[in-house]
CSV table of C-alpha atoms in Angstrom, one decimal:
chain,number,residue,atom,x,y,z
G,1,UNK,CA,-229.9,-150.8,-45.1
G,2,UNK,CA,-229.6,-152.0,-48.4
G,3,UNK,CA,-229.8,-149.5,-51.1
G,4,UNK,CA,-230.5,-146.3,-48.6
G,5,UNK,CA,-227.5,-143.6,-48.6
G,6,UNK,CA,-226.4,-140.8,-46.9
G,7,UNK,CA,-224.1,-138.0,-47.0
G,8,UNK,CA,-221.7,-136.8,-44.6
G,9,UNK,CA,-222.1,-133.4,-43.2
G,10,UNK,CA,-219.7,-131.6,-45.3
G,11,UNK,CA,-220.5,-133.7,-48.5
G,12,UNK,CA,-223.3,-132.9,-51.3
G,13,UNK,CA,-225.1,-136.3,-52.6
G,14,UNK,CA,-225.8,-135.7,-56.6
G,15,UNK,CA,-228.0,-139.2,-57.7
G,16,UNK,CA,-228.1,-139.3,-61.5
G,17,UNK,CA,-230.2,-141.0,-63.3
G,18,UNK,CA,-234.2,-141.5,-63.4
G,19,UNK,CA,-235.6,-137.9,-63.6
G,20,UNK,CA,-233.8,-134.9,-63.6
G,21,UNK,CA,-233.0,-132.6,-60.6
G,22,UNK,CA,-233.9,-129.0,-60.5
G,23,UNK,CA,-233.5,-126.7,-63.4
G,24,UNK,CA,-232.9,-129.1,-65.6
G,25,UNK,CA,-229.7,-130.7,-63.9
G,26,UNK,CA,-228.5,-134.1,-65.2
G,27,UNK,CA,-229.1,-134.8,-61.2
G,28,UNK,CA,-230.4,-134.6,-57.9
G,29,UNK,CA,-229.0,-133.2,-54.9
G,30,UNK,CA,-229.7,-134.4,-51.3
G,31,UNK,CA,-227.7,-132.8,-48.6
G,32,UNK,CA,-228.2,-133.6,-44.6
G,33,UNK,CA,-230.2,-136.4,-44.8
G,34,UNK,CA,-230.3,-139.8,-46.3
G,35,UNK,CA,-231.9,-141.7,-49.8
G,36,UNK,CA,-232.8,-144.6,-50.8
G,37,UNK,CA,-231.3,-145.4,-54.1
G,38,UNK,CA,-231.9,-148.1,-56.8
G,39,UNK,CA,-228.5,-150.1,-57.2
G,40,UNK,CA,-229.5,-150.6,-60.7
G,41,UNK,CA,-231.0,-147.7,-61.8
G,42,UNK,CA,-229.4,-144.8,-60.1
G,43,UNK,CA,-226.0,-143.3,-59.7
G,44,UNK,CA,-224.8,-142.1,-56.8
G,45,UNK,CA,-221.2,-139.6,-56.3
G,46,UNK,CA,-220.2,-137.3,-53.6
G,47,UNK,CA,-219.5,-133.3,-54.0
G,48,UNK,CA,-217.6,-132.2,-50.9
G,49,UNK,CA,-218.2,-128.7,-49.5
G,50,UNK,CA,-215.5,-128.8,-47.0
G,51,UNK,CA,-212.7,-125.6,-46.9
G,52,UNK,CA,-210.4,-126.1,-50.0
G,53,UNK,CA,-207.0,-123.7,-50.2
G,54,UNK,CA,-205.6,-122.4,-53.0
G,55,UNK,CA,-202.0,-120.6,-52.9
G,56,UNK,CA,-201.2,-118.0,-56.3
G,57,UNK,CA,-197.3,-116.7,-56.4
G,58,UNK,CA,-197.6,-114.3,-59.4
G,59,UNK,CA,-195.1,-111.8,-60.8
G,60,UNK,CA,-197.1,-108.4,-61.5
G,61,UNK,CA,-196.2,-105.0,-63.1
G,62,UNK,CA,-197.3,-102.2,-61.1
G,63,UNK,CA,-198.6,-98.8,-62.2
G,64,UNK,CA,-195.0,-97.4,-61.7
G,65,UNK,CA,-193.6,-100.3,-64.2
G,66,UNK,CA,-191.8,-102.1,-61.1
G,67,UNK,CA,-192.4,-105.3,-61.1
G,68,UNK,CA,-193.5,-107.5,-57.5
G,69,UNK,CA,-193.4,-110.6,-56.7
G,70,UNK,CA,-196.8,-111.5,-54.9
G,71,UNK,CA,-197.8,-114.4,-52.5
G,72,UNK,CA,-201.3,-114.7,-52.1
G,73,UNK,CA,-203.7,-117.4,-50.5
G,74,UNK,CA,-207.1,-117.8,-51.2
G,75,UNK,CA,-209.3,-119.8,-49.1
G,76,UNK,CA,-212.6,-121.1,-50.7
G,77,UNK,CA,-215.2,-123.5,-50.8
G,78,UNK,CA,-218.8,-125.1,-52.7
G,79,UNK,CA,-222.0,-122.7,-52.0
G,80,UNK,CA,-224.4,-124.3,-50.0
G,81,UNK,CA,-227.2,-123.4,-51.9
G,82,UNK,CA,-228.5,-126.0,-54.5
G,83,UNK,CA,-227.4,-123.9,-57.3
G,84,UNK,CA,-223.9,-123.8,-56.9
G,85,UNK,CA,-223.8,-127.2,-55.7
G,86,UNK,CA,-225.4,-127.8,-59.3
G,87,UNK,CA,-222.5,-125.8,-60.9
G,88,UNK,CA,-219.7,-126.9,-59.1
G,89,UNK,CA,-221.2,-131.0,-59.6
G,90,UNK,CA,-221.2,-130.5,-63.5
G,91,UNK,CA,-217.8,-128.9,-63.3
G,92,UNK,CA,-215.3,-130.4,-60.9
G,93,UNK,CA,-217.6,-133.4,-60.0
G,94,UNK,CA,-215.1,-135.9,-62.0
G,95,UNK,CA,-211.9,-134.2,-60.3
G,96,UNK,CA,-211.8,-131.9,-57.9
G,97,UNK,CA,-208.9,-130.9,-57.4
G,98,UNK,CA,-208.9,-129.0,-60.5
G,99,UNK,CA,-211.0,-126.3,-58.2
G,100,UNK,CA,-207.8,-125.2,-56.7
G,101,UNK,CA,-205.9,-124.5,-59.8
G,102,UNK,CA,-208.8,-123.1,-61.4
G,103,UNK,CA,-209.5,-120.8,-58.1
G,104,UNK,CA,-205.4,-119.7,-58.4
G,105,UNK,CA,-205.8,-119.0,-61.8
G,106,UNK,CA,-208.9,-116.8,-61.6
G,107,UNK,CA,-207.0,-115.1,-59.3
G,108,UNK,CA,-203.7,-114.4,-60.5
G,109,UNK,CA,-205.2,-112.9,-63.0
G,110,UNK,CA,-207.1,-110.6,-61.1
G,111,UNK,CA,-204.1,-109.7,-59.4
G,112,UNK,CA,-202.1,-108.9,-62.0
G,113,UNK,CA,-205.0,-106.7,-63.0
G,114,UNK,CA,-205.5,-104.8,-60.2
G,115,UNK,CA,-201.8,-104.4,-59.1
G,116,UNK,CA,-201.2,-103.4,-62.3
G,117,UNK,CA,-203.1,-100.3,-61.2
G,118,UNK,CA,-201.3,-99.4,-58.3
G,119,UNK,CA,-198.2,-98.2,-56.7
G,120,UNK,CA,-195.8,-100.3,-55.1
G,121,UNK,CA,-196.9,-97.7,-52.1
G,122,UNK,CA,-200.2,-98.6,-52.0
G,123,UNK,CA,-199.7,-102.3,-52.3
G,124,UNK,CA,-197.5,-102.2,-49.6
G,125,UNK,CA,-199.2,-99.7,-47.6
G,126,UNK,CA,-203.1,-101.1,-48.3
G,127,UNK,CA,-202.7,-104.5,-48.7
G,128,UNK,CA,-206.3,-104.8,-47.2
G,129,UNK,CA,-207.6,-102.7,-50.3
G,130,UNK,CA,-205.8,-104.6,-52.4
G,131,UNK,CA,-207.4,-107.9,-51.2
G,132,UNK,CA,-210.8,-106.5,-51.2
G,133,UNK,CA,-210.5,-105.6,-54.7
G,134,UNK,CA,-209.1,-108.7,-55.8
G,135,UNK,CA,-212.5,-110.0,-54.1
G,136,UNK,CA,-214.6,-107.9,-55.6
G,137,UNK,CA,-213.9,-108.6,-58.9
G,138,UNK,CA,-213.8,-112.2,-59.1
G,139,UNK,CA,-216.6,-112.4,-56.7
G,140,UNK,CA,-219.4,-112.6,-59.6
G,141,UNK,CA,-216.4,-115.1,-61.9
G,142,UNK,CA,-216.3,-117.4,-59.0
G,143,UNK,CA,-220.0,-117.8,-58.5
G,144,UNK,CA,-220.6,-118.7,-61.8
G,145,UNK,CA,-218.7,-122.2,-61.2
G,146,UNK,CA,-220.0,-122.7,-57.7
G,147,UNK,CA,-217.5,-121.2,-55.5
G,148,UNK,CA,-217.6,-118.8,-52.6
G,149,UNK,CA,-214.3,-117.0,-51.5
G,150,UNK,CA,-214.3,-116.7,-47.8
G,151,UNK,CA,-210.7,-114.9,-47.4
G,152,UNK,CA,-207.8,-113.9,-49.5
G,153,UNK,CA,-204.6,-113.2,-47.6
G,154,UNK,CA,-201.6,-111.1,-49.3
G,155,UNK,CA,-198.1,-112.8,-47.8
G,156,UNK,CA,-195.5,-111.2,-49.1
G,157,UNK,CA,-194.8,-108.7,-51.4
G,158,UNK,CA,-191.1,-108.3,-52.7
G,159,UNK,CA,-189.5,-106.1,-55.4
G,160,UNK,CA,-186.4,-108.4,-56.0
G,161,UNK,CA,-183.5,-107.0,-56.6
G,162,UNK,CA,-184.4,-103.2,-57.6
G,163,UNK,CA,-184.8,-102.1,-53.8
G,164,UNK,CA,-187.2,-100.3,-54.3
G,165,UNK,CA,-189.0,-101.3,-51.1
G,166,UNK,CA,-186.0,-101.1,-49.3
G,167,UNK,CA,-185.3,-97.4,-50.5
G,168,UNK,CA,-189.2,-96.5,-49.6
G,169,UNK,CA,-188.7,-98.0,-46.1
G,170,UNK,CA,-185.4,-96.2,-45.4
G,171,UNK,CA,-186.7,-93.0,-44.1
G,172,UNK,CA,-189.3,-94.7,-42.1
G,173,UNK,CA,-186.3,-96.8,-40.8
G,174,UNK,CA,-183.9,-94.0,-39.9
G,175,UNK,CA,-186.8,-92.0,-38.5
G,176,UNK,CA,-188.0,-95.9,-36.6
G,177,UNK,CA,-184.0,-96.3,-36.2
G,178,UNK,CA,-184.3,-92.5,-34.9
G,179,UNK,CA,-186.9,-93.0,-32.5
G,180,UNK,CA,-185.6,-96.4,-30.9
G,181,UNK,CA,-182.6,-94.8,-30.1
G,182,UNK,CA,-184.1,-91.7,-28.3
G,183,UNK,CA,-186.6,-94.1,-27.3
G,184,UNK,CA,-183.5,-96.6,-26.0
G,185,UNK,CA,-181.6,-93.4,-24.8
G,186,UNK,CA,-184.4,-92.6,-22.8
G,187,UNK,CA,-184.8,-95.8,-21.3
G,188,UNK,CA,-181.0,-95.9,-20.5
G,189,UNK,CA,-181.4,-92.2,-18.8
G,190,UNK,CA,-184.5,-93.5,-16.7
G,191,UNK,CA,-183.0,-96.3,-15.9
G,192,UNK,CA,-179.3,-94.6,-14.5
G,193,UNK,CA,-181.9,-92.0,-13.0
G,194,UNK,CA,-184.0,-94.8,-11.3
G,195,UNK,CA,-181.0,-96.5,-10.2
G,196,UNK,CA,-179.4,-92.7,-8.7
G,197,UNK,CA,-182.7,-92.7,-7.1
G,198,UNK,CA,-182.4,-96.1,-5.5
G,199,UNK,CA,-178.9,-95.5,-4.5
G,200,UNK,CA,-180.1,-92.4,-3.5
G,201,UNK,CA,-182.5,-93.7,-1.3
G,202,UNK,CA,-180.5,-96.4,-0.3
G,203,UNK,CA,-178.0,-94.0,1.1
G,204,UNK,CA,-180.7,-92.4,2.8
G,205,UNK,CA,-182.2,-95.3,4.2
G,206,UNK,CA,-178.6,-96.6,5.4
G,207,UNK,CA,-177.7,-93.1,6.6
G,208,UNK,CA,-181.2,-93.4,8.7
G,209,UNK,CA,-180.7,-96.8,9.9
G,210,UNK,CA,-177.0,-95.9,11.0
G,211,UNK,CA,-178.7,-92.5,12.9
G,212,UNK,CA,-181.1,-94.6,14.6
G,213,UNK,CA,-178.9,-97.4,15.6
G,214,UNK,CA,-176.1,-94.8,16.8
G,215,UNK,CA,-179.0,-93.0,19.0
G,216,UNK,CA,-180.3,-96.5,20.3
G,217,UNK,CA,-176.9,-97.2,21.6
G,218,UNK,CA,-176.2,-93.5,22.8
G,219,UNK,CA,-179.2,-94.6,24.5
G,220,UNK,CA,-178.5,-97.7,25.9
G,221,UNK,CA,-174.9,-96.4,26.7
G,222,UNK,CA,-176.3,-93.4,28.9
G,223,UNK,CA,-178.6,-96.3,30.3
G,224,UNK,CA,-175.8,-98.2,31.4
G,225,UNK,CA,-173.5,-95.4,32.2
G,226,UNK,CA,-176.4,-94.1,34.4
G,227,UNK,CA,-177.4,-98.0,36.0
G,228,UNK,CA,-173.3,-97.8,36.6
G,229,UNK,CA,-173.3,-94.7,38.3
G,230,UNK,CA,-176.1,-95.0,40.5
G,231,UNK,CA,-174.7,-96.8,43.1
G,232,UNK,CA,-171.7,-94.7,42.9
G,233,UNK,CA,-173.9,-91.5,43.3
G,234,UNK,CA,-176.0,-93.1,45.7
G,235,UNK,CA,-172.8,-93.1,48.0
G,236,UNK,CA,-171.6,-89.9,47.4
G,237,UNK,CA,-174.4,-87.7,48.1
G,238,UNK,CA,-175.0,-89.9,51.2
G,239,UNK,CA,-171.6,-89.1,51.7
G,240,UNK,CA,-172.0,-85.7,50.9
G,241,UNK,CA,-174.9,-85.0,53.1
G,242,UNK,CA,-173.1,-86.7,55.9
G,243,UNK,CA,-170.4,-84.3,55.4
G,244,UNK,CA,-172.9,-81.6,55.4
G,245,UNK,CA,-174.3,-82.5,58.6
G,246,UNK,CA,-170.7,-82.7,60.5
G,247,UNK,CA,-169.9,-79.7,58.9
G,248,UNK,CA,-172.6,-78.1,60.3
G,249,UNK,CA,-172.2,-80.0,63.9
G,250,UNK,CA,-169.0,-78.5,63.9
G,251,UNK,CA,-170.2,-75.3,62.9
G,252,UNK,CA,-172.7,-75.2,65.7
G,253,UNK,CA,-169.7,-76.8,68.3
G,254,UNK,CA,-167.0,-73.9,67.2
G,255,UNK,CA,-169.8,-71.1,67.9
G,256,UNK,CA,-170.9,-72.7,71.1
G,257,UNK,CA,-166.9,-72.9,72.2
G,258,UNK,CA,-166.9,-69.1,70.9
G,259,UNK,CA,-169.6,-68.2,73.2
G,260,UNK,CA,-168.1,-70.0,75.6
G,261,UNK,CA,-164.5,-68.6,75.3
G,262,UNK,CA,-166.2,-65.1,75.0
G,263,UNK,CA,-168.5,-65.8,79.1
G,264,UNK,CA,-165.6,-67.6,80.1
G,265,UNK,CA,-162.3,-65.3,79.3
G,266,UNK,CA,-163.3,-62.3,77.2
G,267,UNK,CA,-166.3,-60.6,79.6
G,268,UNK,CA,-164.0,-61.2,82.4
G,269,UNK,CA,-161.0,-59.8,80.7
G,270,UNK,CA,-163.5,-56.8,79.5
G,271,UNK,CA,-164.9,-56.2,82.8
G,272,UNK,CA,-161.4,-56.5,84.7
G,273,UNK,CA,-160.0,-54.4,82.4
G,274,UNK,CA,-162.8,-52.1,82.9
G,275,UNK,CA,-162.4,-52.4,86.7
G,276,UNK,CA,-159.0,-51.5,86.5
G,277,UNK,CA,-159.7,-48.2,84.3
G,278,UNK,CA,-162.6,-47.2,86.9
G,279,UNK,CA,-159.9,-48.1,89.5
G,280,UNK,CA,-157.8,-45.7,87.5
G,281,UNK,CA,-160.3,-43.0,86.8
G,282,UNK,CA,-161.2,-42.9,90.7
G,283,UNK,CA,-157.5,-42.5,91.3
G,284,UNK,CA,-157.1,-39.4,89.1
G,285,UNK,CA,-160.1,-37.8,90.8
G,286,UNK,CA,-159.1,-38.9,93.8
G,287,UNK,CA,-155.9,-36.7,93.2
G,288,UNK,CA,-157.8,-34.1,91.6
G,289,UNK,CA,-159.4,-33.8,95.2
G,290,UNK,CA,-157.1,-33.6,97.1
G,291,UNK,CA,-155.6,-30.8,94.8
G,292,UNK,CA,-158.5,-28.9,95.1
G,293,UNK,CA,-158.9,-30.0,98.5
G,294,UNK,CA,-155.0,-28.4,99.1
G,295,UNK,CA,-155.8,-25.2,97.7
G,296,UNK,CA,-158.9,-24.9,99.9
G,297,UNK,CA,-157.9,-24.9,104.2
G,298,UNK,CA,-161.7,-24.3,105.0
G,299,UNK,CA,-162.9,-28.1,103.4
G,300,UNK,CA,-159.6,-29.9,104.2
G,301,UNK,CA,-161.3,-32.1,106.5
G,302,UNK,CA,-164.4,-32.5,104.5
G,303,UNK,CA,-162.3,-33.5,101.2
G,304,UNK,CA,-160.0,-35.7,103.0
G,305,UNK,CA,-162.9,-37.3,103.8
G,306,UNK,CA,-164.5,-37.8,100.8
G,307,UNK,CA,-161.4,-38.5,99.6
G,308,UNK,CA,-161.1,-41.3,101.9
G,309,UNK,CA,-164.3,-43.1,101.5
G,310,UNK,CA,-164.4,-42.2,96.9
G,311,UNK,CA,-161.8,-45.5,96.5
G,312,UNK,CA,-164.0,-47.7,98.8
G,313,UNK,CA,-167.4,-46.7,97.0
G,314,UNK,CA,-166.0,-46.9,93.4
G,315,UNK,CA,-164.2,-50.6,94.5
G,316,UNK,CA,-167.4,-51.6,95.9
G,317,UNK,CA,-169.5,-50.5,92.4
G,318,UNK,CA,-166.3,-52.2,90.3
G,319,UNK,CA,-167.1,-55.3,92.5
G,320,UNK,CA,-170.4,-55.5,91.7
G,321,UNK,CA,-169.9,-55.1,87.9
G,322,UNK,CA,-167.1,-57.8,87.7
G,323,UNK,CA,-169.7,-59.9,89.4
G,324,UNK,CA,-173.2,-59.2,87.1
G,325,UNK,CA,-173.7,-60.9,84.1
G,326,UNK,CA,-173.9,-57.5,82.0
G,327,UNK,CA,-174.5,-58.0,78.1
G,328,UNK,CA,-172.0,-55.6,76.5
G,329,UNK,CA,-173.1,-54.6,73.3
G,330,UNK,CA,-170.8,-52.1,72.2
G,331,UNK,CA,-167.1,-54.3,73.3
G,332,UNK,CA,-164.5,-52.2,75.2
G,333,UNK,CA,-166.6,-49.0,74.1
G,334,UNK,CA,-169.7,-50.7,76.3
G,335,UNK,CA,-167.9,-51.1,79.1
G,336,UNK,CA,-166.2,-47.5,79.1
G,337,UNK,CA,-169.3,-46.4,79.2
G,338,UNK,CA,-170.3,-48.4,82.0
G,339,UNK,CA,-167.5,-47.3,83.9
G,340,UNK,CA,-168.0,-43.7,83.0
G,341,UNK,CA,-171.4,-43.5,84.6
G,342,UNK,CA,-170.4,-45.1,87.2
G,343,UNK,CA,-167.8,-42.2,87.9
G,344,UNK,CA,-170.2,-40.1,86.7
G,345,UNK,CA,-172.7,-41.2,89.6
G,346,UNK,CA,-169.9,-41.2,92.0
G,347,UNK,CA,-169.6,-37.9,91.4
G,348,UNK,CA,-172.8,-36.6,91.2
G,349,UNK,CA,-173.2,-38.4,94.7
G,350,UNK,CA,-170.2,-36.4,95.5
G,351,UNK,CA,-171.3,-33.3,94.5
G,352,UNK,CA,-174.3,-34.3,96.1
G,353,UNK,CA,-172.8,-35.0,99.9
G,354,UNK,CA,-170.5,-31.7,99.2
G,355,UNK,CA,-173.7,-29.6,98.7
G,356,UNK,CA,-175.3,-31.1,101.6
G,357,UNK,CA,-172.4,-30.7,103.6
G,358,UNK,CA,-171.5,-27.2,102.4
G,359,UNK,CA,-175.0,-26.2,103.0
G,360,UNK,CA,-174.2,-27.2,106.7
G,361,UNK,CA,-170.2,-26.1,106.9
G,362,UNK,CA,-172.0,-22.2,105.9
G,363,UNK,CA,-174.4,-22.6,108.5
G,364,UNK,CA,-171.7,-24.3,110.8
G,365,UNK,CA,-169.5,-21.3,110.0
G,366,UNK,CA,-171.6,-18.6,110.3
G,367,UNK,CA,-172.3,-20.3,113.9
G,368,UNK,CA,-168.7,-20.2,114.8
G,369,UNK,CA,-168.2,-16.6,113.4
G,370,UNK,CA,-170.6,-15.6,116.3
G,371,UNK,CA,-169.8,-18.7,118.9
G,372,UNK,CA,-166.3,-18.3,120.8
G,373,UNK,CA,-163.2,-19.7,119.5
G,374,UNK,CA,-163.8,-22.9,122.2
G,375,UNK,CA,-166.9,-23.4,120.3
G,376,UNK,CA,-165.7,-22.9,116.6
G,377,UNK,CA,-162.8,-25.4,117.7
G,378,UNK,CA,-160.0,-23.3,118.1
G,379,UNK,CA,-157.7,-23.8,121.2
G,380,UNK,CA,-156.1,-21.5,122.9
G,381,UNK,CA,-152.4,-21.1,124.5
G,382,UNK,CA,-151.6,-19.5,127.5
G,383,UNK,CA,-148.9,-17.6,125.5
G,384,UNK,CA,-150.7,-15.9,122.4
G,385,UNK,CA,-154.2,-17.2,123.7
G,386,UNK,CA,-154.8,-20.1,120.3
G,387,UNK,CA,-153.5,-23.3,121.4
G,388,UNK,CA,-153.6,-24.5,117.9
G,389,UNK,CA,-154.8,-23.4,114.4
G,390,UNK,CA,-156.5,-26.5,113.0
G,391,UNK,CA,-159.9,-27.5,113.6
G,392,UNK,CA,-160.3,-30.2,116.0
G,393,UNK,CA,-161.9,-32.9,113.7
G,394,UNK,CA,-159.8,-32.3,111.0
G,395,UNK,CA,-158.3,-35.1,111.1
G,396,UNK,CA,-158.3,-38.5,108.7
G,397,UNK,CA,-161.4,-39.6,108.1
G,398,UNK,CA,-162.1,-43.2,109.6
C-alpha cells in the first residue's frame, strides 16, 4: 500500500521528520510492525540489528615485558531496546560498517590494557579470565554507542620469536612426552600380553580340540575294532564251547572205558590173583597139616582127612569169589583180606570139626582102651596075636 512501511525482523525503522521520537531523538523508532509514512513529509532509513563480527589482531606487552601477539574476535550486535537503537541510529546510521572498526578498536585497547597486567602464564593458562575481563570493562563503553557484546573469543596467542611459550610448555611436554610413552609402552605391553593370552588360549583351545578329536577317533576306532571282531569272537567262543563240550564228552567216555577196563580186566585179574594166593595159602596149611598130622599117629586118619577135603572147600569159596561182583575198596590189600578170612574161616571150621571130632576120638578111645583089640580095630595074627598095627579106617579119605 502506498505510503505504508515495514521493517524486517532484524531491522529497526527510524522515520525522521514531523515530531520528535522519544527523549528528544531527531526520530522515531518502529520495530515489528509496519507505518504508514508521508512520502513528502517523512523520512524513512533502516538500522539493522542483525549479528555483526569484528576481528582485533593486537601486539600487547605483558606484565613480564614479553610482548604477545593476540587474535581476538568479538561478536556483537544493536540493543533491542529503544535506547540503544537511538544511539546506535545517531551514530552509525549513515555507515555502518564503521561499527566493526569502532567495536575492534574499543577493544584492542582494552586488551592491551588488561594483558598488560598479566603474565604470559595466565594469558595462556586463563584465557577465559582474560576474555571476561576484556568484557567487563568495555561493557559500560559499548553501551554508550548502542552495542551489546555477546561473546569475545581469544584465538591465538603467540610470543614470536622469544620462545617463551615454547620454553613454558617444555616441561609439561616432556612430562605429556613422558606419560605418552609409558602410556604407549603400556599399551604395547597389554597388547603383547593380550596377544600371549590369545595365543595362549589358542594353544589351549587347539590342544583341546586335538584331545577331543584324538578320543572321538580312539572311540570310533575301538568301535570299529570291536564291530570287526565280533563276528570273529562270536566264532571262537562257539568254537570254544564246542571244544569244551567234546572235551568233556571225552572226558566222560575215557572214565566210562576206565570203569570198564577196571569190571572187565583188573577185578578179574585182582580176584584171580587173589584165588591163586588163597590156592596158595590152602597149600601151605595143607602141608602144615600133614606135618603136624605126621608127627601125630593117633589123628593120622582124621588129618588126612581134613587134609583131603581143606583144597576142595577153599576151591569151592575161591570159586564163589571169582564169580561175585565184590567192590574192592582197598586194591590188592582188599582182596588179601578177603582171602585171609576166608582161610581164616576155613580154619576156624577146622578147628571146629577137629574139636568135634576130638571130643569123639577121646570118647572113642577111652572106648577102645576098655573094648577088645577086635573092637578098637586092631587085628590080630595067628603068630604074635595083632594081624596089623594100623587102624582099620585109616585109610584116604574119599
Amino acid at each position: 500500500m502506498f505510503g505504508y512501511r515495514v521493517p524486517a525482523p532484524d531491522e529497526a525503522m527510524l522515520i525522521s521528520g514531523g515530531r520528535r521520537g522519544l527523549g528528544g531523538a531527531p526520530f522515531r523508532v518502529v520495530t515489528g510492525h509496519g507505518k504508514f509514512v508521508l512520502p513528502v513529509f517523512r523520512k524513512t532509513r533502516f538500522l539493522t540489528l542483525s549479528m555483526c563480527e569484528a576481528e582485533v589482531t593486537e601486539t600487547c606487552v605483558t606484565k613480564q615485558g614479553i610482548s604477545l601477539h593476540v587474535r581476538a574476535v568479538i561478536a556483537f550486535k544493536v540493543g533491542n531496546d529503544t535506547e540503544s537503537i537511538i544511539n546506535a541510529g545517531q551514530r552509525f546510521l549513515s555507515d555502518q560498517d564503521q561499527m566493526s572498526i569502532l567495536t575492534g578498536r574499543i577493544f584492542a585497547g582494552h586488551l592491551r590494557s588488561i594483558i598488560g597486567s598479566m603474565t604470559v602464564e595466565e594469558i595462556v593458562t586463563e584465557r577465559q579470565k582474560l576474555a571476561a575481563e576484556v568484557l567487563d570493562t568495555s561493557k559500560l563503553e559499548m553501551a554508550k554507542i548502542g552495542l551489546i557484546v555477546d561473546s569475545l573469543q581469544i584465538q591465538s596467542i603467540d610470543d614470536g620469536d622469544t620462545g617463551y611459550i615454547d620454553a613454558m610448555s617444555a616441561p609439561h611436554k616432556a612430562a605429556i612426552q613422558r606419560q605418552a610413552q609409558i602410556a604407549q609402552a603400556q599399551a604395547t605391553q597389554a597388547s603383547v600380553e593380550a596377544q600371549q593370552v590369545a595365543a595362549r588360549n589358542q594353544a589351549e583351545y587347539a590342544r583341546q580340540t586335538a584331545i577331543v578329536q584324538a578320543e572321538y577317533s580312539a572311540e570310533v576306532d575301538r568301535a570299529q575294532a570291536q564291530a570287526a571282531q565280533a563276528g570273529p569272537l562270536a566264532q571262537a567262543h562257539a568254537q570254544q564251547e564246542v571244544l569244551a563240550a567234546q572235551t568233556e564228552l571225552a572226558q566222560r567216555a575215557a572214565q566210562l572205558r576206565q570203569q570198564q577196563l577196571v569190571a572187565e580186566i583188573v577185578r578179574p585179574a585182582e580176584a584171580e590173583a587173589e584165588r591163586i594166593k588163597v590156592l596158595a595159602i590152602a597149600d601151605a596149611e595143607r602141608m602144615k597139616i600133614q606135618a603136624e598130622a605126621a608127627a601125630s599117629h593117633d589123628r593120622v586118619a582124621l588129618d588126612r582127612m581134613l587134609i583131603d577135603q581143606l583144597p576142595l572147600i577153599v576151591k569151592e569159596a575161591a570159586g564163589g569169589l571169582a564169580g561175585a561182583n565184590v567192590n574192592v575198596l582197598n586194591g590188592a590189600d582188599g582182596l588179601g583180606e578177603i582171602a585171609a578170612g576166608l582161610v581164616a574161616q576155613g580154619l576156624t571150621i577146622l578147628d571146629s570139626v577137629r574139636q568135634n571130632l576130638g571130643g569123639q576120638n577121646s570118647e572113642n578111645r577111652a572106648a577102645k582102651a576098655n573094648a577088645p583089640l577086635e573092637l578098637q580095630g586092631y587085628s590080630r595074627t595067628p603068630d604074635n596075636g595083632v594081624e596089623g598095627d594100623e587102624p582099620k579106617g585109616s585109610g584116604s579119605a574119599s
